[in-house]
Short mmCIF file of C-alpha atoms and ligand atoms in Angstrom, two decimals:
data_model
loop_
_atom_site.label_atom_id
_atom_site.label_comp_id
_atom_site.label_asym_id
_atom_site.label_seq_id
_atom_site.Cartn_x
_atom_site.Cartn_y
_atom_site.Cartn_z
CA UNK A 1 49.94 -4.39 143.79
CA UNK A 2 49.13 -1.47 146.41
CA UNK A 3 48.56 -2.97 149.89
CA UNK A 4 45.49 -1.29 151.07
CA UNK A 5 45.92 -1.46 154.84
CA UNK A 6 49.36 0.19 154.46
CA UNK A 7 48.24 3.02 152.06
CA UNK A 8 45.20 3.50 154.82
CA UNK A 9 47.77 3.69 157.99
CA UNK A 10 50.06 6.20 155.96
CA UNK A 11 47.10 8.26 155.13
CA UNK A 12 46.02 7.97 158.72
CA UNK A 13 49.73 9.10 160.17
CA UNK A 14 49.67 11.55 157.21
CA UNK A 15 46.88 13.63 158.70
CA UNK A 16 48.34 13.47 162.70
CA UNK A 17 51.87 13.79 161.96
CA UNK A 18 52.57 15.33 158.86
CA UNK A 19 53.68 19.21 158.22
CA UNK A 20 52.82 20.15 154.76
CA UNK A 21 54.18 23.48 153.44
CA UNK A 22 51.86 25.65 151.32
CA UNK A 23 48.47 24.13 153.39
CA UNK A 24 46.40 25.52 156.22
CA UNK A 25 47.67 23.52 159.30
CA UNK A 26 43.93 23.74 160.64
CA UNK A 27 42.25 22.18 157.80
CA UNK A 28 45.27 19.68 155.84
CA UNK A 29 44.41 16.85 157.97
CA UNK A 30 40.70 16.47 156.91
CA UNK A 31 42.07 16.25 153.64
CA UNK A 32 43.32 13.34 151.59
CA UNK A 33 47.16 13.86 150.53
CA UNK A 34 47.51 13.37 147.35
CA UNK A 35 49.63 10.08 147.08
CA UNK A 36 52.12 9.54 144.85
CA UNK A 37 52.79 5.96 144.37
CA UNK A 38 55.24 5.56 141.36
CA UNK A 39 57.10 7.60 138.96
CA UNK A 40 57.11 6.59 135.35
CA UNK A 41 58.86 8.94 132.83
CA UNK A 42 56.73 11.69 132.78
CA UNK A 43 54.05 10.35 134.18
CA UNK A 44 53.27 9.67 137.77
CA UNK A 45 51.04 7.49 139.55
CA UNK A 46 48.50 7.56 142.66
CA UNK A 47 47.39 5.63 145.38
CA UNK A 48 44.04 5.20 143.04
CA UNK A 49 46.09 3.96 139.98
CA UNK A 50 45.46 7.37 138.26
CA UNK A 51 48.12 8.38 135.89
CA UNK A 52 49.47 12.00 135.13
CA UNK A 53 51.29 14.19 133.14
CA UNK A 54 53.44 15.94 135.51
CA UNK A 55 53.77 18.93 133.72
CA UNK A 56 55.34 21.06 136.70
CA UNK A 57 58.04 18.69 137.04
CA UNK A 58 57.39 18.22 140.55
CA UNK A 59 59.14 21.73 142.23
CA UNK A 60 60.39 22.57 138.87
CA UNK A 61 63.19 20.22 139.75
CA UNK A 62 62.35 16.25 138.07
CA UNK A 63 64.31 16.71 134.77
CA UNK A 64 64.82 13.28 133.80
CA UNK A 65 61.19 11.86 134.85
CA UNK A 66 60.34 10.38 137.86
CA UNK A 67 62.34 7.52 138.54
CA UNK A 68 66.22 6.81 137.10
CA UNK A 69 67.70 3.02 137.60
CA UNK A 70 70.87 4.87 136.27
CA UNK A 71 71.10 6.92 138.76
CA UNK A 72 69.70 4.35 141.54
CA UNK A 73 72.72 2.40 140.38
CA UNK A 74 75.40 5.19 141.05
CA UNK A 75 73.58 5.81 144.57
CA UNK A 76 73.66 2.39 145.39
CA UNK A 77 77.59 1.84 144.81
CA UNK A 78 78.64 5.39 146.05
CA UNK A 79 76.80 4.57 149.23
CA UNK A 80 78.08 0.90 149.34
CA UNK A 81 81.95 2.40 148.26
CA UNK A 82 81.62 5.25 151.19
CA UNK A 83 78.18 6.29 152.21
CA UNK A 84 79.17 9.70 154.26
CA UNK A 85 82.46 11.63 154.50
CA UNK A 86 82.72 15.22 154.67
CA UNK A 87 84.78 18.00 152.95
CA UNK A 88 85.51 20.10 155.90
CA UNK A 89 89.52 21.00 157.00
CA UNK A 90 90.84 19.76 153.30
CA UNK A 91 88.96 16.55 152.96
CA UNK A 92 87.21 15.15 149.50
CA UNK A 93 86.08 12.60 147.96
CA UNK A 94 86.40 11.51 143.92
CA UNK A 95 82.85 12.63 142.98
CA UNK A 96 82.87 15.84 144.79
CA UNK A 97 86.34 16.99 142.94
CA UNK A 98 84.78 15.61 140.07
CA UNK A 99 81.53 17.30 139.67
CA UNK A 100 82.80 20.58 141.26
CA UNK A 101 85.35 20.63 137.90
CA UNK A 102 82.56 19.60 135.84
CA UNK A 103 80.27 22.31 137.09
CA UNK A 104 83.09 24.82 136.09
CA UNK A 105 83.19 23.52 132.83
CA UNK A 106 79.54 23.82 131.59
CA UNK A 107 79.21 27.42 133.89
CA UNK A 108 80.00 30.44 131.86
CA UNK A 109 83.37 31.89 132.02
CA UNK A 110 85.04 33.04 134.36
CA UNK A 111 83.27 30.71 137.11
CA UNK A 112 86.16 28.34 138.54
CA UNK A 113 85.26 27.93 141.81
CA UNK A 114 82.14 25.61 143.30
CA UNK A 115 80.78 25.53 147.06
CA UNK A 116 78.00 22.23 146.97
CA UNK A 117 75.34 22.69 149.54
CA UNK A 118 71.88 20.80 149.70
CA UNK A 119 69.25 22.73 148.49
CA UNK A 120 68.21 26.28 146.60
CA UNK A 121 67.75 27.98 149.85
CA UNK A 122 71.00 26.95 151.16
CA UNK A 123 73.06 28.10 147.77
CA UNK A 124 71.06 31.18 147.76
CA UNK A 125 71.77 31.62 151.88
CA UNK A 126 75.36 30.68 151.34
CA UNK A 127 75.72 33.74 148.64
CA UNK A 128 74.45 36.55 150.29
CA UNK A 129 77.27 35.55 153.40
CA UNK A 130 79.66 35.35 150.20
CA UNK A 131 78.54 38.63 148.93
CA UNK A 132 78.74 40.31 152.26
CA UNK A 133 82.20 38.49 152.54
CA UNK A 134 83.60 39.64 149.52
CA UNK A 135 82.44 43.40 150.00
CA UNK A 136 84.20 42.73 153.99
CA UNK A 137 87.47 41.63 152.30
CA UNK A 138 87.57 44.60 149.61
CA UNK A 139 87.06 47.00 152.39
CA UNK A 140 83.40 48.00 151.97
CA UNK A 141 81.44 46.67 154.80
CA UNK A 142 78.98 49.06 154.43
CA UNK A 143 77.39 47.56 151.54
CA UNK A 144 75.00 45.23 153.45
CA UNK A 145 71.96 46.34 151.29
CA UNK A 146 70.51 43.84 148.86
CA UNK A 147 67.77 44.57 145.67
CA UNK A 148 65.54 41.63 144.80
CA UNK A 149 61.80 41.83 142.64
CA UNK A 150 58.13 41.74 143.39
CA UNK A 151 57.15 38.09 143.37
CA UNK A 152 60.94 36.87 143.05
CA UNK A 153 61.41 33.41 144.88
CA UNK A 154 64.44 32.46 146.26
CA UNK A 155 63.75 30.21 149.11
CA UNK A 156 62.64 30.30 152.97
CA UNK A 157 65.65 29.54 155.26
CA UNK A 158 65.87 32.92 157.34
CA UNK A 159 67.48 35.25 155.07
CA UNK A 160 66.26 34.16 152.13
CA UNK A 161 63.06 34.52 152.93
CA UNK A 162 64.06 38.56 153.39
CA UNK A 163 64.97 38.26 149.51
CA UNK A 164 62.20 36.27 148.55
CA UNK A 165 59.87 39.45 147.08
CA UNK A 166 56.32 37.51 148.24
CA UNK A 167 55.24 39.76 150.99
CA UNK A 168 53.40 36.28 152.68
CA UNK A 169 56.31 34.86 153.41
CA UNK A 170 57.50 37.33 155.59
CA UNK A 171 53.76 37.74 157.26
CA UNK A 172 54.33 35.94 160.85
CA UNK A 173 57.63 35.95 160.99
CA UNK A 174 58.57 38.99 161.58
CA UNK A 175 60.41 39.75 158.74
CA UNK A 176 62.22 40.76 156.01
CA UNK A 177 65.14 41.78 157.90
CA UNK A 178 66.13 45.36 157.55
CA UNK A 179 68.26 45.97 154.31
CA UNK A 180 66.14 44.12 151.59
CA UNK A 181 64.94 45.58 148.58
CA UNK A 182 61.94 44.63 146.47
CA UNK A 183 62.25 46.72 142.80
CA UNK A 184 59.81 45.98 140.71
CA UNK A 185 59.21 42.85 138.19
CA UNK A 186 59.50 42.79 135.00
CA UNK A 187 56.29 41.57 134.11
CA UNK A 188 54.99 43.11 130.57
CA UNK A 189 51.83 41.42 130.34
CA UNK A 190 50.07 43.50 133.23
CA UNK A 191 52.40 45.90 134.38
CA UNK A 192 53.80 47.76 130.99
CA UNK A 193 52.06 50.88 130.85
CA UNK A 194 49.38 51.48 127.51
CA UNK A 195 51.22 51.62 124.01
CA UNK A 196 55.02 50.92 126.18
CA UNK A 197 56.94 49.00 123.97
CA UNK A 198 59.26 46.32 125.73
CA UNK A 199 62.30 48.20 125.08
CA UNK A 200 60.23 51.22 126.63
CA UNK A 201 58.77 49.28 129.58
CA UNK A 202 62.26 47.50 130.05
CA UNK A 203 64.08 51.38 130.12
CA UNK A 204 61.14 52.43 133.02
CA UNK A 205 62.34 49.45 135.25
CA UNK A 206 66.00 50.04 134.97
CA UNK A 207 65.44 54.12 135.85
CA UNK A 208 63.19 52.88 138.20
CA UNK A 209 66.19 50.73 139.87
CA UNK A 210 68.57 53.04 139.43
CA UNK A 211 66.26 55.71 141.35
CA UNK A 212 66.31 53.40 144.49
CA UNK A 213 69.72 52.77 144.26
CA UNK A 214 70.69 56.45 144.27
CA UNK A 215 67.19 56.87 147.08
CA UNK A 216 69.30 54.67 149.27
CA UNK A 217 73.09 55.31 148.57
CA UNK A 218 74.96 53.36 145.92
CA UNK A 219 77.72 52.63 148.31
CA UNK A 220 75.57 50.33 151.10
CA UNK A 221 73.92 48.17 148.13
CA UNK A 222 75.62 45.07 147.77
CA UNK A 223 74.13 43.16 145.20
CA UNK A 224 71.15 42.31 142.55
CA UNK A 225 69.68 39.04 142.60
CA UNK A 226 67.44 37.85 139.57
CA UNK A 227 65.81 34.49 138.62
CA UNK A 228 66.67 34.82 134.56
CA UNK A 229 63.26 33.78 134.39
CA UNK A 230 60.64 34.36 137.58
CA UNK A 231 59.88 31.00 138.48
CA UNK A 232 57.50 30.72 141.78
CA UNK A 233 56.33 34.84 140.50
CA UNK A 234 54.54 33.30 137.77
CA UNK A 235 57.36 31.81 134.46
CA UNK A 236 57.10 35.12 133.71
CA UNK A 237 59.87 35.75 130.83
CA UNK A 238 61.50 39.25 130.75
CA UNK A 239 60.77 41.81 128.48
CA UNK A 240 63.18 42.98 125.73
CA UNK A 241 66.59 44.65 126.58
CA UNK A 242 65.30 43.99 130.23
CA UNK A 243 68.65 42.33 131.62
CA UNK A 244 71.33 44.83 129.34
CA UNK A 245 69.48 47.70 130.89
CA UNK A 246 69.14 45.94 134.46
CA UNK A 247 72.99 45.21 134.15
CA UNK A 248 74.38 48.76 132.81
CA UNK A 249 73.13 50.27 135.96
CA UNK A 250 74.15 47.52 138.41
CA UNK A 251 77.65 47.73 135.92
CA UNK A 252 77.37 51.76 137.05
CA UNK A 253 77.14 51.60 140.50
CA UNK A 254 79.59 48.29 141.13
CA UNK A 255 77.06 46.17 142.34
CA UNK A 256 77.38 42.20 142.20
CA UNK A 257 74.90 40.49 139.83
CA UNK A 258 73.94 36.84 141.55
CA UNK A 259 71.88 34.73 138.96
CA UNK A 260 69.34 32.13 140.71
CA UNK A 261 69.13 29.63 138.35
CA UNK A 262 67.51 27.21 141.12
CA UNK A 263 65.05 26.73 138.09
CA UNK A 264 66.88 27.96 134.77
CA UNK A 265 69.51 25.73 135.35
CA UNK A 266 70.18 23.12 133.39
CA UNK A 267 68.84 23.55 130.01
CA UNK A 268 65.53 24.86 130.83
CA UNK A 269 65.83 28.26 128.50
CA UNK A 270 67.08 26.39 125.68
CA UNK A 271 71.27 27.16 127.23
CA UNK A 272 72.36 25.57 129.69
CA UNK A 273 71.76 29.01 131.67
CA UNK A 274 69.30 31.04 131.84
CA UNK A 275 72.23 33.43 131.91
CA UNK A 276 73.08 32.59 128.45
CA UNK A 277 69.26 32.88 127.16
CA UNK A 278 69.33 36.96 128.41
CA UNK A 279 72.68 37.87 127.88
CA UNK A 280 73.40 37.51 132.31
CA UNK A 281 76.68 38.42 133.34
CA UNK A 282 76.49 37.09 136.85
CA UNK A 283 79.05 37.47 139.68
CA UNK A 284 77.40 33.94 140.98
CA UNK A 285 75.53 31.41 139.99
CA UNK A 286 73.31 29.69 142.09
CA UNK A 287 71.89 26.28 141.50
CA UNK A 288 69.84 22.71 142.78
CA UNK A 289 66.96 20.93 141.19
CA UNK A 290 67.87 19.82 138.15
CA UNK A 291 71.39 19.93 139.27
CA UNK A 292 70.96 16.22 140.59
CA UNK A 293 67.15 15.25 138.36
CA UNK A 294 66.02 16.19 141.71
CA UNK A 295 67.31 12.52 142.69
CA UNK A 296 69.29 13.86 145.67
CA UNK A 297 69.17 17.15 147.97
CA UNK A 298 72.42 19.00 146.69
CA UNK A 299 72.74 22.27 144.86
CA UNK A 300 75.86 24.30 144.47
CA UNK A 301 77.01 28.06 144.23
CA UNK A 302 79.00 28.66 141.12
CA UNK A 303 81.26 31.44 142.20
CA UNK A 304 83.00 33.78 139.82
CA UNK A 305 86.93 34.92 140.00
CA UNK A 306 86.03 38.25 141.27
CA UNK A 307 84.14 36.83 143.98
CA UNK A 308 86.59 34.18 144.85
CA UNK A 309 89.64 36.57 145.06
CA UNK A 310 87.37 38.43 147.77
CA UNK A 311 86.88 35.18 149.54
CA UNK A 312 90.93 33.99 149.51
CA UNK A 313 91.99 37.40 150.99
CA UNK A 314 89.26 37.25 153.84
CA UNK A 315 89.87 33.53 154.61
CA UNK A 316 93.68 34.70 154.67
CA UNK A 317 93.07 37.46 156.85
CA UNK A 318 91.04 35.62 159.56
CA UNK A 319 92.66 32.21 159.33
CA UNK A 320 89.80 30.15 157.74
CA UNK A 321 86.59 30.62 155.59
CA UNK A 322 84.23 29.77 158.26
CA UNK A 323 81.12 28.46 156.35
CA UNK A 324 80.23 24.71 155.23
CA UNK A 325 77.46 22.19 156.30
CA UNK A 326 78.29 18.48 157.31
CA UNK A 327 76.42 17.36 153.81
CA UNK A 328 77.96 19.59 151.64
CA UNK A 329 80.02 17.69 148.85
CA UNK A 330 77.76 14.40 150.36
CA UNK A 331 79.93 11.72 148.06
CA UNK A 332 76.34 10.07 147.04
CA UNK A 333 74.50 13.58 146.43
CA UNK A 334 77.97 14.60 143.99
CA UNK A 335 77.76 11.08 142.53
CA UNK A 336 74.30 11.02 141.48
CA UNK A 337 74.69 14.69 139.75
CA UNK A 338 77.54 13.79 138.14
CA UNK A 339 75.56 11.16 136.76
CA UNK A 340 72.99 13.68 135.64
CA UNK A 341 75.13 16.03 134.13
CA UNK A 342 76.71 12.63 131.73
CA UNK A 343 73.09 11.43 130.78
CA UNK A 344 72.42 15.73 130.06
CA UNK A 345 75.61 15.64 127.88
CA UNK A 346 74.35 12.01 125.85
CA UNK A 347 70.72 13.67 125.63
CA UNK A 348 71.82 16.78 124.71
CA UNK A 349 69.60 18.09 127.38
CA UNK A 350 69.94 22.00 125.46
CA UNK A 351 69.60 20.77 122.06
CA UNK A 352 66.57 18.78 123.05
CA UNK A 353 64.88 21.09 124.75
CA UNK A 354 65.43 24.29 121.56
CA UNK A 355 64.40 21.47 119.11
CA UNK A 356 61.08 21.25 121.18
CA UNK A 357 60.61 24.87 122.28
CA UNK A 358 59.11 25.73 119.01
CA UNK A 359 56.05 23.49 119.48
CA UNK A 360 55.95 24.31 123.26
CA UNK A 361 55.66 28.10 122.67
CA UNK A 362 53.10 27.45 119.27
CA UNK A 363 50.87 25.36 122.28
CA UNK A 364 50.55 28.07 124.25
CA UNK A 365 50.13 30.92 121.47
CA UNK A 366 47.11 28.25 120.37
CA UNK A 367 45.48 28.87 123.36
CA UNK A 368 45.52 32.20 123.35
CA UNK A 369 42.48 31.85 121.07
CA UNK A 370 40.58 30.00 124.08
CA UNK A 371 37.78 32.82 125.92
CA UNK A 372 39.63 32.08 129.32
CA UNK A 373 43.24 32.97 128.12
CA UNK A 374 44.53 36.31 128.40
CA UNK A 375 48.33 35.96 128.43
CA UNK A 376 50.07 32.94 127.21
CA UNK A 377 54.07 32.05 126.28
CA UNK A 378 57.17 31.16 127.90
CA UNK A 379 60.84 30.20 126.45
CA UNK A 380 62.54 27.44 126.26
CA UNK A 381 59.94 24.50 128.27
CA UNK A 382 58.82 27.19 130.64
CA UNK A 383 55.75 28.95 130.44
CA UNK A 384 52.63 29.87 131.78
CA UNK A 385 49.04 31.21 130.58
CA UNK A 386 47.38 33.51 132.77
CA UNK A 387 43.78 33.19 133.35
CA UNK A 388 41.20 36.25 132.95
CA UNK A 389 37.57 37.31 133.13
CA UNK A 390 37.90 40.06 130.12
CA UNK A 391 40.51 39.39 127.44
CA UNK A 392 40.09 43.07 126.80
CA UNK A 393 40.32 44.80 130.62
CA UNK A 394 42.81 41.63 131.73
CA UNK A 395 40.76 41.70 134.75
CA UNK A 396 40.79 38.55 136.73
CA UNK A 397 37.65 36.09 138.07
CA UNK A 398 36.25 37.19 141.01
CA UNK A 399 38.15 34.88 143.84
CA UNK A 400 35.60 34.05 145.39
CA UNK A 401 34.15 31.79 142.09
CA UNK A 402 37.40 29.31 143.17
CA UNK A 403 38.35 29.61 139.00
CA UNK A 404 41.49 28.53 139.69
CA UNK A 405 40.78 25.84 142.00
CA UNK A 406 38.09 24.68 139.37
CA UNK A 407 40.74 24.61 136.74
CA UNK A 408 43.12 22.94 138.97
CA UNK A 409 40.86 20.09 139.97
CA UNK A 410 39.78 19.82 135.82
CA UNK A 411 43.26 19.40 134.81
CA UNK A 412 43.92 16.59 137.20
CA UNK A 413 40.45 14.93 136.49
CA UNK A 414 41.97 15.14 132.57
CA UNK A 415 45.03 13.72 133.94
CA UNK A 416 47.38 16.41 134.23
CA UNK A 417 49.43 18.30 137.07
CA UNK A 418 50.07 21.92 136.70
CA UNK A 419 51.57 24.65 138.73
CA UNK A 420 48.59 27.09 139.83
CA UNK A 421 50.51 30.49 140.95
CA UNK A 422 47.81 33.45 141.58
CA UNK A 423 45.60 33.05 138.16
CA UNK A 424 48.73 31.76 136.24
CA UNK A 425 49.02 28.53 135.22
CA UNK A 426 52.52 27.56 134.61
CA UNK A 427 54.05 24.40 132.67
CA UNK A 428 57.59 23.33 133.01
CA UNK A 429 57.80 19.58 132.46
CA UNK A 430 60.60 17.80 132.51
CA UNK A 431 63.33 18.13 130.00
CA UNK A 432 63.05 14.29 128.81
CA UNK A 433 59.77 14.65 127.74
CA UNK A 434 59.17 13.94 124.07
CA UNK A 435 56.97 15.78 120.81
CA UNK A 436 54.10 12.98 121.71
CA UNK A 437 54.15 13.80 125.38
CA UNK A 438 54.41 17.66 124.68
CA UNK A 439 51.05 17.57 122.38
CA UNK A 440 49.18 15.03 124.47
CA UNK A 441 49.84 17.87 127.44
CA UNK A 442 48.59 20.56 125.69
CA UNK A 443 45.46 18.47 124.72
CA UNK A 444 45.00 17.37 128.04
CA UNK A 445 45.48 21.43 129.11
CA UNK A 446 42.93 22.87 126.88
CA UNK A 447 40.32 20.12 127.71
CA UNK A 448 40.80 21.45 131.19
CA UNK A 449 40.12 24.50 130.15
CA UNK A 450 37.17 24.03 128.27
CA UNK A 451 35.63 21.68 131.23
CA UNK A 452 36.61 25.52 133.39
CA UNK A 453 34.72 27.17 130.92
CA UNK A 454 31.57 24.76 131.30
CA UNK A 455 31.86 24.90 135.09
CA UNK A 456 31.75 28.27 135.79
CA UNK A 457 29.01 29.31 133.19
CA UNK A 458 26.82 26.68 134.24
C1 PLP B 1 64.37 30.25 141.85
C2 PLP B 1 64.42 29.47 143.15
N1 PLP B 1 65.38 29.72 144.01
C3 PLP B 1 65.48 29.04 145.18
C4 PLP B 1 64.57 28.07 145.50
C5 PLP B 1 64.67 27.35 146.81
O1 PLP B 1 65.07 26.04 146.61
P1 PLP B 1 64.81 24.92 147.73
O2 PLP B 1 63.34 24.70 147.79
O3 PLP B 1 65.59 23.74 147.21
O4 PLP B 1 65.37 25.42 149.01
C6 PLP B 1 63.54 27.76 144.60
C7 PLP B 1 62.54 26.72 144.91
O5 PLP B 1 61.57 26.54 144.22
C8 PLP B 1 63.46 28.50 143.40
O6 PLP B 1 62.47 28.27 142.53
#
């Protein structure tokens, strides 16, 4: 039963206290939060008793559902057993030893060393200082310089808001910070030029790199960072040959590779990395979300050998490697993903999610046939259809006809919770759901759609 007179005080202190990211400060507190009272599998609950499909997994992150007594149980006896130590000067605790080997086992090869932190933006803050580290130690400080993509997301602490490629979030803050690079995205759909092939298109953007790295001197870039697949930019799945090309001219000028697999991670593609799906041969890994079912804040950098030699010479040279956060290898955080990563391996998180990418990606090429659908696919259970005014021109609605905010509020009126990025809309639910659940979202998607279609012609 939902007390009332609580749920009305915590909507009150909601509005007066509350900072929400991603809403106009001014105008949030006239509106009513959307609250989310229980989790159940896939399926959520509000303050209203309506139910939904969460088909954005939350962040991209919920991979087992929305509530875990599994996992509440390891939680609750890690933080009874010892609820806080640290793994600063030589310290550790069982879990953190444990899921750091663990980690190494599933990664790729060549990836025996782990560094927990406690979020995406954190791994992906720690790496760059790694990567500027490693080029310190092999006697190449000059290569400060680093290359991300249009639209690439990568997080907001300082820095990695620089490499973040979304242009509004650096407005107001003064930044990026000199030395990041935003090459283009790979993005076939709207950018590929008339009659490009993939191959073709995929060639263009690795000449185009390759131009900028010679434009600003081989020797001061440091590294290449790449989502496998662009998460926050859109699920936007790379074209053909994309990474090989990407990686022969990175391979060319000696420039580290770091794969954010923040999202990927996990089984998402259909691997366990995204890496694996597109062939990646990363330098690091970077990783959260899923990492943990989203249960606890923790997310880890997977660093390769190379990378790792780097880091033992300079932590030699000065004494000590000077980095680490007083919840990094949290004992309940490591516990609780280690936990994940056992229930992935009885699942068979991969296998489950190739034996239903086949009906995910025939659900969106259905739609395609819909008059509001221009693009529509993804890999794996990430995807996204992209919204348009003219199948033919691919132009979009005019904004100020709120399409997407129309579709937005139809989908949740039809019970289901998308992830609305420019006129994209993308799916990535989590990787327990089941055949049932994956056609009743699709259902539930296209009569959102059709109520769009309704709304905006009448
Ligand atoms: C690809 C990618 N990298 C990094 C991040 C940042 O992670 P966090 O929000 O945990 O800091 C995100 C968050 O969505 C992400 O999608």
């Amino acid at each position: 039963m939902m007390d009332t007179a609580l749920l009305n005080s915590a909507r009150a202190l909601d509005a007066k206290h509350v900072v929400h990211p991603h809403t106009n400060l001014r105008t949030q507190p006239d509106k009513k939060p959307l609250m989310i009272m229980k989790g159940d599998g896939v399926f959520v609950v509000d303050d209203e008793g309506n139910r939904y499909l969460e088909a954005a997994a939350g962040l991209w992150c919920a991979s087992l559902g929305f509530g875990n007594a599994r996992l509440a149980k390891v939680a609750q006896e890690m933080m009874t057993e010892i609820g806080y130590y640290h793994i600063f000067r030589g310290a550790s605790n069982t879990p953190t030893a444990q899921l750091s080997a663990q980690l190494s086992s599933i990664a790729p090869e060549g990836f025996n060393h782990v560094l927990l932190q406690c979020s995406g933006s954190e791994a992906n803050d720690t790496a760059i200082k790694l990567v500027w580290y490693y080029w310190n130690a092999k006697g190449q400080p000059q290569r400060r310089k680093l290359i991300s993509r249009d639209q690439s997301y990568h997080g907001t602490s300082t820095i990695t808001s620089c490499l973040t490629g979304k242009p509004r979030f650096h407005q107001g803050y003064g930044l990026p910070f000199d030395g990041f690079l935003y090459t283009a995205m790979p993005y076939y759909y709207r950018l590929a030029k008339p009659g490009e092939t993939e191959e073709e298109y995929s060639s263009r953007l690795a000449a185009e790199l390759e131009e900028m790295i010679i434009a600003e001197g081989p020797e001061t870039i440091a590294a290449f960072w790449a989502e496998p697949v662009l998460g926050s930019g859109g699920a936007i799945v790379p074209p053909k040959g994309y990474y090989e090309k990407i990686q022969a001219v990175l391979a060319k000028y000696d420039i580290l590779l770091v794969a954010d697999e923040v999202i990927c991670g996990f089984g998402r593609t259909g691997n366990m990395w995204g890496s694996e799906t597109y062939g990646m041969k990363p330098d690091m890994i970077t990783c959260a979300k899923a990492l943990s079912a989203a249960m606890q804040p923790i997310s880890a950098v997977l660093i390769g050998d190379r990378v790792y030699e780097g880091m033992k010479e300079q932590s030699d040279r000065f004494g000590s490697f000077t980095h680490g956060y007083t919840y990094a290898g949290h004992p309940v955080a490591a516990a609780v993903a280690l936990e994940t990563l056992k229930i992935y391996e009885e699942m068979d998180v991969v296998g489950h999610v190739k034996s239903l990418e086949p009906q995910f990606l025939a659900g969106f090429e259905a739609l395609k046939d819909h008059p509001l659908v221009g693009d529509a696919g993804g890999v794996g259970l990430i995807g996204a259809l992209e919204i348009v005014a003219d199948k033919e021109t691919k132009a979009m609605h005019d904004p100020s006809l709120n399409v997407m905010t129309i579709f937005e509020n139809a989908a949740m009126e039809r019970g289901l919770i998308t992830r609305i990025i420019v006129n994209r809309v993308a799916l990535s639910p989590p990787q327990i759901i089941t055949a049932a659940e994956v056609e009743d979202m699709f259902a539930r998607l296209r009569a959102a759609l059709d109520d769009t279609l309704k709304a905006i012609a009448g």
